[in-house]
Amino acid sequence: MWCGSACSPRSTSSSERDPVKKIRLSGYAVMLLTLSVVGTLYTAVAAPTSAVEEPAAEEPAATKEELVQEGRDLYLSGCSTCHGLDLAGGSGGPSLIGVGASSVIFQVESGRMPLAAGVQQAPRKQVRYTLEEIDALAEYIQSNGGGPTVPEGDLNDGDLQLGGALFRTNCASCHNFAGSGGALTYGKYAPELEPASARVIYTAMQSGPESMPRYGDNQLSVEEKKAITRFVTYITSAEDIGGASLGRYGPLTEGLVIWVVGISVLILMTLWIGARS
């Protein structure tokens, strides 16, 4: 039975299909563009933490007597103005007799000495001396009254788990659980522990600079101090698996970023796609 063109199925013209196709394509384009922008921003802020380079251990090129003489020359030219020609101290600085090599290594290798004028607390600065010169200074100070010295061997071979427990018990109240430092009384502060070499971390516990207590071998054994040294080196140099460290405060900041940043981006994407449709 022939019924003419009235019975033939209605064909959908390309002009009617184009709006739907364009809406779908624009939605895909919006999603790809948004993901690209978010990925680019994440890559920009998620710079990995650089590892702390340990100073290379080198064989001493001079005898002990030569080191002491070199250290004395360095002391007279760079330290005697404040600490006195005979290490007995004065109005500008304390006596260095009996402080030991560890105190010199901490203060000089971290750049705190020579001290900048007019500061409440010695800050970390650019190091003025080479490692060989620091060792010579330390040998000279050690030869005048003795004192704590750095033990032989690797300072980073301690028990990591034990170091974490000891750090949380003895150090986190001032330096924060992540080693990021904090404020103290009378305008002083506990410094951030990054960057710091293993020698600086270990000798800080031995010498007790500023408001920090001094931990002798009766308070913390050599192995316990090595454990803390390894833990601090680990938390300040370990790569953050997720990219940005987010302060290393744990789930608190991670959850905050997920809700504030992640959910906000999803809501904006949804609203924009809806407006374009």
PDB file of C-alpha atoms in Angstrom:
ATOM      1  CA  MET A   1       0.000   0.000   0.000  1.00  0.00           C
ATOM      2  CA  TRP A   2       1.451   3.229  -1.062  1.00  0.00           C
ATOM      3  CA  CYS A   3       0.887   6.227   1.154  1.00  0.00           C
ATOM      4  CA  GLY A   4       3.360   8.681  -0.261  1.00  0.00           C
ATOM      5  CA  SER A   5       5.774  10.800   1.585  1.00  0.00           C
ATOM      6  CA  ALA A   6       3.509  11.075   4.633  1.00  0.00           C
ATOM      7  CA  CYS A   7       4.274   7.470   5.630  1.00  0.00           C
ATOM      8  CA  SER A   8       8.018   7.685   5.157  1.00  0.00           C
ATOM      9  CA  PRO A   9      10.104   7.959   8.399  1.00  0.00           C
ATOM     10  CA  ARG A  10      11.180  11.424   9.305  1.00  0.00           C
ATOM     11  CA  SER A  11      14.865  11.887   8.817  1.00  0.00           C
ATOM     12  CA  THR A  12      16.900  13.890  11.316  1.00  0.00           C
ATOM     13  CA  SER A  13      18.743  16.612   9.520  1.00  0.00           C
ATOM     14  CA  SER A  14      22.385  17.355  10.258  1.00  0.00           C
ATOM     15  CA  SER A  15      21.422  20.822  11.457  1.00  0.00           C
ATOM     16  CA  GLU A  16      19.268  19.256  14.206  1.00  0.00           C
ATOM     17  CA  ARG A  17      22.005  16.879  15.299  1.00  0.00           C
ATOM     18  CA  ASP A  18      24.742  19.470  15.392  1.00  0.00           C
ATOM     19  CA  PRO A  19      23.672  21.249  18.653  1.00  0.00           C
ATOM     20  CA  VAL A  20      23.676  17.978  20.620  1.00  0.00           C
ATOM     21  CA  LYS A  21      27.010  16.982  19.179  1.00  0.00           C
ATOM     22  CA  LYS A  22      28.482  20.397  19.920  1.00  0.00           C
ATOM     23  CA  ILE A  23      27.261  20.258  23.547  1.00  0.00           C
ATOM     24  CA  ARG A  24      28.887  16.869  24.067  1.00  0.00           C
ATOM     25  CA  LEU A  25      32.143  17.942  22.482  1.00  0.00           C
ATOM     26  CA  SER A  26      32.224  21.159  24.508  1.00  0.00           C
ATOM     27  CA  GLY A  27      31.666  19.169  27.701  1.00  0.00           C
ATOM     28  CA  TYR A  28      34.609  16.900  26.897  1.00  0.00           C
ATOM     29  CA  ALA A  29      36.752  19.888  26.035  1.00  0.00           C
ATOM     30  CA  VAL A  30      35.891  21.580  29.332  1.00  0.00           C
ATOM     31  CA  MET A  31      36.798  18.466  31.324  1.00  0.00           C
ATOM     32  CA  LEU A  32      40.112  18.045  29.486  1.00  0.00           C
ATOM     33  CA  LEU A  33      40.960  21.721  29.910  1.00  0.00           C
ATOM     34  CA  THR A  34      40.126  21.657  33.621  1.00  0.00           C
ATOM     35  CA  LEU A  35      42.170  18.510  34.236  1.00  0.00           C
ATOM     36  CA  SER A  36      45.112  20.026  32.355  1.00  0.00           C
ATOM     37  CA  VAL A  37      44.970  23.216  34.424  1.00  0.00           C
ATOM     38  CA  VAL A  38      44.699  21.300  37.727  1.00  0.00           C
ATOM     39  CA  GLY A  39      47.566  19.005  36.737  1.00  0.00           C
ATOM     40  CA  THR A  40      49.776  21.932  35.764  1.00  0.00           C
ATOM     41  CA  LEU A  41      49.092  23.766  39.032  1.00  0.00           C
ATOM     42  CA  TYR A  42      49.730  20.603  41.063  1.00  0.00           C
ATOM     43  CA  THR A  43      53.040  20.019  39.303  1.00  0.00           C
ATOM     44  CA  ALA A  44      54.072  23.613  39.975  1.00  0.00           C
ATOM     45  CA  VAL A  45      53.454  23.460  43.740  1.00  0.00           C
ATOM     46  CA  ALA A  46      54.479  19.855  44.299  1.00  0.00           C
ATOM     47  CA  ALA A  47      58.215  20.292  44.051  1.00  0.00           C
ATOM     48  CA  PRO A  48      59.975  17.350  45.706  1.00  0.00           C
ATOM     49  CA  THR A  49      62.046  18.007  48.794  1.00  0.00           C
ATOM     50  CA  SER A  50      65.703  18.039  47.978  1.00  0.00           C
ATOM     51  CA  ALA A  51      67.882  15.664  49.956  1.00  0.00           C
ATOM     52  CA  VAL A  52      70.456  17.074  52.348  1.00  0.00           C
ATOM     53  CA  GLU A  53      73.965  16.387  51.088  1.00  0.00           C
ATOM     54  CA  GLU A  54      76.278  15.040  53.719  1.00  0.00           C
ATOM     55  CA  PRO A  55      79.821  16.427  53.689  1.00  0.00           C
ATOM     56  CA  ALA A  56      82.166  13.894  52.149  1.00  0.00           C
ATOM     57  CA  ALA A  57      84.499  12.281  54.643  1.00  0.00           C
ATOM     58  CA  GLU A  58      88.083  12.881  53.599  1.00  0.00           C
ATOM     59  CA  GLU A  59      91.362  11.650  54.984  1.00  0.00           C
ATOM     60  CA  PRO A  60      93.115  14.387  56.984  1.00  0.00           C
ATOM     61  CA  ALA A  61      95.942  15.918  54.982  1.00  0.00           C
ATOM     62  CA  ALA A  62      97.783  17.193  58.055  1.00  0.00           C
ATOM     63  CA  THR A  63      98.963  15.859  61.395  1.00  0.00           C
ATOM     64  CA  LYS A  64      97.221  16.750  64.638  1.00  0.00           C
ATOM     65  CA  GLU A  65      99.878  19.323  65.491  1.00  0.00           C
ATOM     66  CA  GLU A  66      99.487  20.968  62.095  1.00  0.00           C
ATOM     67  CA  LEU A  67      95.707  21.048  62.494  1.00  0.00           C
ATOM     68  CA  VAL A  68      96.026  22.667  65.912  1.00  0.00           C
ATOM     69  CA  GLN A  69      98.367  25.316  64.519  1.00  0.00           C
ATOM     70  CA  GLU A  70      96.078  25.990  61.558  1.00  0.00           C
ATOM     71  CA  GLY A  71      93.103  26.198  63.895  1.00  0.00           C
ATOM     72  CA  ARG A  72      94.950  28.645  66.141  1.00  0.00           C
ATOM     73  CA  ASP A  73      95.708  30.899  63.172  1.00  0.00           C
ATOM     74  CA  LEU A  74      92.053  30.815  62.100  1.00  0.00           C
ATOM     75  CA  TYR A  75      90.930  31.523  65.651  1.00  0.00           C
ATOM     76  CA  LEU A  76      93.213  34.523  66.083  1.00  0.00           C
ATOM     77  CA  SER A  77      92.078  36.046  62.791  1.00  0.00           C
ATOM     78  CA  GLY A  78      88.356  35.365  63.037  1.00  0.00           C
ATOM     79  CA  CYS A  79      87.305  34.648  66.631  1.00  0.00           C
ATOM     80  CA  SER A  80      89.678  36.266  69.123  1.00  0.00           C
ATOM     81  CA  THR A  81      88.037  39.701  68.928  1.00  0.00           C
ATOM     82  CA  CYS A  82      85.019  38.388  70.840  1.00  0.00           C
ATOM     83  CA  HIS A  83      86.370  35.314  72.646  1.00  0.00           C
ATOM     84  CA  GLY A  84      89.779  36.687  73.634  1.00  0.00           C
ATOM     85  CA  LEU A  85      93.297  35.821  72.584  1.00  0.00           C
ATOM     86  CA  ASP A  86      93.496  33.085  75.230  1.00  0.00           C
ATOM     87  CA  LEU A  87      89.955  31.671  74.672  1.00  0.00           C
ATOM     88  CA  ALA A  88      88.915  32.982  78.094  1.00  0.00           C
ATOM     89  CA  GLY A  89      86.110  35.106  76.677  1.00  0.00           C
ATOM     90  CA  GLY A  90      85.215  38.707  77.335  1.00  0.00           C
ATOM     91  CA  SER A  91      82.457  41.254  76.879  1.00  0.00           C
ATOM     92  CA  GLY A  92      81.817  40.093  73.321  1.00  0.00           C
ATOM     93  CA  GLY A  93      81.641  36.333  73.836  1.00  0.00           C
ATOM     94  CA  PRO A  94      81.919  33.479  76.347  1.00  0.00           C
ATOM     95  CA  SER A  95      84.964  31.407  77.203  1.00  0.00           C
ATOM     96  CA  LEU A  96      85.674  28.542  74.814  1.00  0.00           C
ATOM     97  CA  ILE A  97      87.876  26.563  77.192  1.00  0.00           C
ATOM     98  CA  GLY A  98      86.347  23.126  77.679  1.00  0.00           C
ATOM     99  CA  VAL A  99      83.432  23.527  75.227  1.00  0.00           C
ATOM    100  CA  GLY A 100      84.915  20.834  73.005  1.00  0.00           C
ATOM    101  CA  ALA A 101      85.091  20.244  69.279  1.00  0.00           C
ATOM    102  CA  SER A 102      81.366  19.513  69.025  1.00  0.00           C
ATOM    103  CA  SER A 103      80.400  23.058  69.957  1.00  0.00           C
ATOM    104  CA  VAL A 104      82.699  24.470  67.277  1.00  0.00           C
ATOM    105  CA  ILE A 105      81.381  22.091  64.621  1.00  0.00           C
ATOM    106  CA  PHE A 106      77.763  22.989  65.370  1.00  0.00           C
ATOM    107  CA  GLN A 107      78.238  26.754  65.542  1.00  0.00           C
ATOM    108  CA  VAL A 108      80.566  27.153  62.564  1.00  0.00           C
ATOM    109  CA  GLU A 109      79.268  24.420  60.230  1.00  0.00           C
ATOM    110  CA  SER A 110      75.710  25.757  60.563  1.00  0.00           C
ATOM    111  CA  GLY A 111      76.905  29.307  59.828  1.00  0.00           C
ATOM    112  CA  ARG A 112      75.873  30.686  63.216  1.00  0.00           C
ATOM    113  CA  MET A 113      79.420  31.782  63.895  1.00  0.00           C
ATOM    114  CA  PRO A 114      80.863  34.309  63.288  1.00  0.00           C
ATOM    115  CA  LEU A 115      77.901  35.992  64.964  1.00  0.00           C
ATOM    116  CA  ALA A 116      76.080  38.852  63.263  1.00  0.00           C
ATOM    117  CA  ALA A 117      75.859  41.981  65.397  1.00  0.00           C
ATOM    118  CA  GLY A 118      72.631  43.020  67.094  1.00  0.00           C
ATOM    119  CA  VAL A 119      70.700  39.738  67.003  1.00  0.00           C
ATOM    120  CA  GLN A 120      68.679  38.128  69.788  1.00  0.00           C
ATOM    121  CA  GLN A 121      69.644  34.629  68.694  1.00  0.00           C
ATOM    122  CA  ALA A 122      72.344  33.345  66.360  1.00  0.00           C
ATOM    123  CA  PRO A 123      70.593  32.477  63.070  1.00  0.00           C
ATOM    124  CA  ARG A 124      71.689  29.954  60.455  1.00  0.00           C
ATOM    125  CA  LYS A 125      73.717  31.745  57.775  1.00  0.00           C
ATOM    126  CA  GLN A 126      76.020  31.031  54.871  1.00  0.00           C
ATOM    127  CA  VAL A 127      79.024  29.047  56.098  1.00  0.00           C
ATOM    128  CA  ARG A 128      82.227  31.120  56.079  1.00  0.00           C
ATOM    129  CA  TYR A 129      84.726  28.268  56.484  1.00  0.00           C
ATOM    130  CA  THR A 130      85.494  25.061  54.596  1.00  0.00           C
ATOM    131  CA  LEU A 131      85.107  21.671  56.277  1.00  0.00           C
ATOM    132  CA  GLU A 132      88.890  21.401  56.599  1.00  0.00           C
ATOM    133  CA  GLU A 133      89.069  24.782  58.330  1.00  0.00           C
ATOM    134  CA  ILE A 134      86.186  23.841  60.633  1.00  0.00           C
ATOM    135  CA  ASP A 135      87.985  20.640  61.615  1.00  0.00           C
ATOM    136  CA  ALA A 136      91.163  22.629  62.313  1.00  0.00           C
ATOM    137  CA  LEU A 137      89.271  25.123  64.498  1.00  0.00           C
ATOM    138  CA  ALA A 138      87.590  22.252  66.333  1.00  0.00           C
ATOM    139  CA  GLU A 139      90.943  20.548  66.928  1.00  0.00           C
ATOM    140  CA  TYR A 140      92.406  23.747  68.366  1.00  0.00           C
ATOM    141  CA  ILE A 141      89.479  24.307  70.741  1.00  0.00           C
ATOM    142  CA  GLN A 142      89.554  20.629  71.742  1.00  0.00           C
ATOM    143  CA  SER A 143      93.234  20.945  72.646  1.00  0.00           C
ATOM    144  CA  ASN A 144      92.353  23.652  75.183  1.00  0.00           C
ATOM    145  CA  GLY A 145      90.336  22.029  77.932  1.00  0.00           C
ATOM    146  CA  GLY A 146      88.811  19.089  76.078  1.00  0.00           C
ATOM    147  CA  GLY A 147      85.056  18.589  75.862  1.00  0.00           C
ATOM    148  CA  PRO A 148      82.531  16.638  73.754  1.00  0.00           C
ATOM    149  CA  THR A 149      83.759  15.282  70.427  1.00  0.00           C
ATOM    150  CA  VAL A 150      82.037  13.675  67.458  1.00  0.00           C
ATOM    151  CA  PRO A 151      82.279   9.859  67.597  1.00  0.00           C
ATOM    152  CA  GLU A 152      83.920   7.905  64.824  1.00  0.00           C
ATOM    153  CA  GLY A 153      81.829   6.210  62.166  1.00  0.00           C
ATOM    154  CA  ASP A 154      78.571   6.942  60.392  1.00  0.00           C
ATOM    155  CA  LEU A 155      76.256   9.181  62.416  1.00  0.00           C
ATOM    156  CA  ASN A 156      73.274   8.096  60.319  1.00  0.00           C
ATOM    157  CA  ASP A 157      73.341   4.376  61.124  1.00  0.00           C
ATOM    158  CA  GLY A 158      71.025   4.551  64.153  1.00  0.00           C
ATOM    159  CA  ASP A 159      67.643   2.902  64.661  1.00  0.00           C
ATOM    160  CA  LEU A 160      65.071   4.963  62.723  1.00  0.00           C
ATOM    161  CA  GLN A 161      62.074   3.795  64.769  1.00  0.00           C
ATOM    162  CA  LEU A 162      63.860   4.450  68.071  1.00  0.00           C
ATOM    163  CA  GLY A 163      64.935   7.856  66.787  1.00  0.00           C
ATOM    164  CA  GLY A 164      61.340   8.783  66.025  1.00  0.00           C
ATOM    165  CA  ALA A 165      60.191   7.834  69.516  1.00  0.00           C
ATOM    166  CA  LEU A 166      63.053   9.746  71.163  1.00  0.00           C
ATOM    167  CA  PHE A 167      62.498  12.804  68.961  1.00  0.00           C
ATOM    168  CA  ARG A 168      58.796  12.975  69.817  1.00  0.00           C
ATOM    169  CA  THR A 169      59.628  12.662  73.521  1.00  0.00           C
ATOM    170  CA  ASN A 170      62.562  15.076  73.784  1.00  0.00           C
ATOM    171  CA  CYS A 171      62.507  17.412  70.778  1.00  0.00           C
ATOM    172  CA  ALA A 172      59.039  17.780  69.241  1.00  0.00           C
ATOM    173  CA  SER A 173      57.737  20.140  71.941  1.00  0.00           C
ATOM    174  CA  CYS A 174      60.055  22.861  70.583  1.00  0.00           C
ATOM    175  CA  HIS A 175      61.002  21.800  67.057  1.00  0.00           C
ATOM    176  CA  ASN A 176      57.541  20.490  66.038  1.00  0.00           C
ATOM    177  CA  PHE A 177      56.803  16.884  65.068  1.00  0.00           C
ATOM    178  CA  ALA A 178      57.894  17.637  61.491  1.00  0.00           C
ATOM    179  CA  GLY A 179      61.064  19.495  62.515  1.00  0.00           C
ATOM    180  CA  SER A 180      59.718  22.822  61.235  1.00  0.00           C
ATOM    181  CA  GLY A 181      60.579  24.750  64.415  1.00  0.00           C
ATOM    182  CA  GLY A 182      58.514  27.020  66.617  1.00  0.00           C
ATOM    183  CA  ALA A 183      58.475  30.115  68.810  1.00  0.00           C
ATOM    184  CA  LEU A 184      59.950  30.223  72.319  1.00  0.00           C
ATOM    185  CA  THR A 185      59.911  32.845  75.063  1.00  0.00           C
ATOM    186  CA  TYR A 186      61.851  36.142  75.192  1.00  0.00           C
ATOM    187  CA  GLY A 187      61.985  36.508  71.419  1.00  0.00           C
ATOM    188  CA  LYS A 188      63.828  33.245  70.828  1.00  0.00           C
ATOM    189  CA  TYR A 189      62.802  30.331  68.650  1.00  0.00           C
ATOM    190  CA  ALA A 190      63.527  26.688  67.956  1.00  0.00           C
ATOM    191  CA  PRO A 191      64.923  26.683  64.403  1.00  0.00           C
ATOM    192  CA  GLU A 192      63.728  24.585  61.519  1.00  0.00           C
ATOM    193  CA  LEU A 193      65.864  21.456  61.221  1.00  0.00           C
ATOM    194  CA  GLU A 194      66.201  21.618  57.449  1.00  0.00           C
ATOM    195  CA  PRO A 195      68.798  21.865  56.034  1.00  0.00           C
ATOM    196  CA  ALA A 196      71.190  20.321  58.530  1.00  0.00           C
ATOM    197  CA  SER A 197      73.939  17.754  58.118  1.00  0.00           C
ATOM    198  CA  ALA A 198      74.241  14.737  60.390  1.00  0.00           C
ATOM    199  CA  ARG A 199      77.212  16.358  62.154  1.00  0.00           C
ATOM    200  CA  VAL A 200      75.233  19.519  62.915  1.00  0.00           C
ATOM    201  CA  ILE A 201      72.283  17.531  64.286  1.00  0.00           C
ATOM    202  CA  TYR A 202      74.474  15.315  66.470  1.00  0.00           C
ATOM    203  CA  THR A 203      76.661  18.125  67.818  1.00  0.00           C
ATOM    204  CA  ALA A 204      73.600  20.233  68.621  1.00  0.00           C
ATOM    205  CA  MET A 205      72.533  17.551  71.095  1.00  0.00           C
ATOM    206  CA  GLN A 206      76.044  17.425  72.553  1.00  0.00           C
ATOM    207  CA  SER A 207      76.575  21.177  72.947  1.00  0.00           C
ATOM    208  CA  GLY A 208      73.061  22.430  73.778  1.00  0.00           C
ATOM    209  CA  PRO A 209      73.101  25.785  71.945  1.00  0.00           C
ATOM    210  CA  GLU A 210      70.878  28.736  72.956  1.00  0.00           C
ATOM    211  CA  SER A 211      67.795  27.469  74.863  1.00  0.00           C
ATOM    212  CA  MET A 212      68.330  23.837  73.885  1.00  0.00           C
ATOM    213  CA  PRO A 213      69.287  21.441  76.705  1.00  0.00           C
ATOM    214  CA  ARG A 214      72.596  19.617  76.531  1.00  0.00           C
ATOM    215  CA  TYR A 215      72.298  15.844  76.220  1.00  0.00           C
ATOM    216  CA  GLY A 216      75.356  14.100  77.594  1.00  0.00           C
ATOM    217  CA  ASP A 217      75.912  10.388  77.192  1.00  0.00           C
ATOM    218  CA  ASN A 218      74.179   9.833  80.550  1.00  0.00           C
ATOM    219  CA  GLN A 219      70.958  11.456  79.285  1.00  0.00           C
ATOM    220  CA  LEU A 220      71.083  10.103  75.731  1.00  0.00           C
ATOM    221  CA  SER A 221      73.604   7.433  74.813  1.00  0.00           C
ATOM    222  CA  VAL A 222      75.683   7.598  71.642  1.00  0.00           C
ATOM    223  CA  GLU A 223      73.366   5.101  69.957  1.00  0.00           C
ATOM    224  CA  GLU A 224      70.281   7.080  70.979  1.00  0.00           C
ATOM    225  CA  LYS A 225      71.743  10.319  69.626  1.00  0.00           C
ATOM    226  CA  LYS A 226      72.610   8.509  66.396  1.00  0.00           C
ATOM    227  CA  ALA A 227      69.024   7.260  66.206  1.00  0.00           C
ATOM    228  CA  ILE A 228      67.666  10.809  66.575  1.00  0.00           C
ATOM    229  CA  THR A 229      70.171  12.036  63.991  1.00  0.00           C
ATOM    230  CA  ARG A 230      68.977   9.458  61.485  1.00  0.00           C
ATOM    231  CA  PHE A 231      65.324  10.276  62.148  1.00  0.00           C
ATOM    232  CA  VAL A 232      65.841  14.032  61.703  1.00  0.00           C
ATOM    233  CA  THR A 233      67.836  13.450  58.520  1.00  0.00           C
ATOM    234  CA  TYR A 234      65.029  11.223  57.259  1.00  0.00           C
ATOM    235  CA  ILE A 235      62.114  13.592  57.903  1.00  0.00           C
ATOM    236  CA  THR A 236      63.976  16.563  56.436  1.00  0.00           C
ATOM    237  CA  SER A 237      65.205  14.813  53.286  1.00  0.00           C
ATOM    238  CA  ALA A 238      62.678  12.065  52.475  1.00  0.00           C
ATOM    239  CA  GLU A 239      60.790  12.569  49.230  1.00  0.00           C
ATOM    240  CA  ASP A 240      57.094  13.326  49.660  1.00  0.00           C
ATOM    241  CA  ILE A 241      55.278  10.592  47.763  1.00  0.00           C
ATOM    242  CA  GLY A 242      52.265  12.790  47.034  1.00  0.00           C
ATOM    243  CA  GLY A 243      54.343  15.721  45.807  1.00  0.00           C
ATOM    244  CA  ALA A 244      53.647  18.683  48.083  1.00  0.00           C
ATOM    245  CA  SER A 245      54.481  18.109  51.749  1.00  0.00           C
ATOM    246  CA  LEU A 246      51.477  20.139  53.022  1.00  0.00           C
ATOM    247  CA  GLY A 247      53.484  20.952  56.125  1.00  0.00           C
ATOM    248  CA  ARG A 248      53.773  17.236  56.993  1.00  0.00           C
ATOM    249  CA  TYR A 249      51.078  17.621  59.617  1.00  0.00           C
ATOM    250  CA  GLY A 250      49.326  14.439  58.533  1.00  0.00           C
ATOM    251  CA  PRO A 251      45.622  13.837  57.784  1.00  0.00           C
ATOM    252  CA  LEU A 252      44.541  17.288  59.024  1.00  0.00           C
ATOM    253  CA  THR A 253      46.056  19.305  56.181  1.00  0.00           C
ATOM    254  CA  GLU A 254      45.506  16.513  53.655  1.00  0.00           C
ATOM    255  CA  GLY A 255      41.774  16.393  54.398  1.00  0.00           C
ATOM    256  CA  LEU A 256      41.557  20.187  54.353  1.00  0.00           C
ATOM    257  CA  VAL A 257      43.147  20.357  50.908  1.00  0.00           C
ATOM    258  CA  ILE A 258      40.860  17.625  49.579  1.00  0.00           C
ATOM    259  CA  TRP A 259      37.720  19.426  50.717  1.00  0.00           C
ATOM    260  CA  VAL A 260      38.659  23.029  50.071  1.00  0.00           C
ATOM    261  CA  VAL A 261      40.572  22.565  46.818  1.00  0.00           C
ATOM    262  CA  GLY A 262      39.307  19.296  45.384  1.00  0.00           C
ATOM    263  CA  ILE A 263      35.594  19.726  46.054  1.00  0.00           C
ATOM    264  CA  SER A 264      35.710  23.396  45.025  1.00  0.00           C
ATOM    265  CA  VAL A 265      37.242  22.478  41.662  1.00  0.00           C
ATOM    266  CA  LEU A 266      34.597  19.807  41.071  1.00  0.00           C
ATOM    267  CA  ILE A 267      31.772  22.238  41.907  1.00  0.00           C
ATOM    268  CA  LEU A 268      33.184  24.881  39.567  1.00  0.00           C
ATOM    269  CA  MET A 269      33.551  22.307  36.785  1.00  0.00           C
ATOM    270  CA  THR A 270      29.931  21.198  37.239  1.00  0.00           C
ATOM    271  CA  LEU A 271      28.583  24.754  37.223  1.00  0.00           C
ATOM    272  CA  TRP A 272      30.592  25.695  34.156  1.00  0.00           C
ATOM    273  CA  ILE A 273      29.525  22.608  32.202  1.00  0.00           C
ATOM    274  CA  GLY A 274      25.913  23.274  33.154  1.00  0.00           C
ATOM    275  CA  ALA A 275      26.144  26.903  32.071  1.00  0.00           C
ATOM    276  CA  ARG A 276      27.677  25.930  28.725  1.00  0.00           C
ATOM    277  CA  SER A 277      24.962  23.355  28.107  1.00  0.00           C
TER     278      SER A 277
END
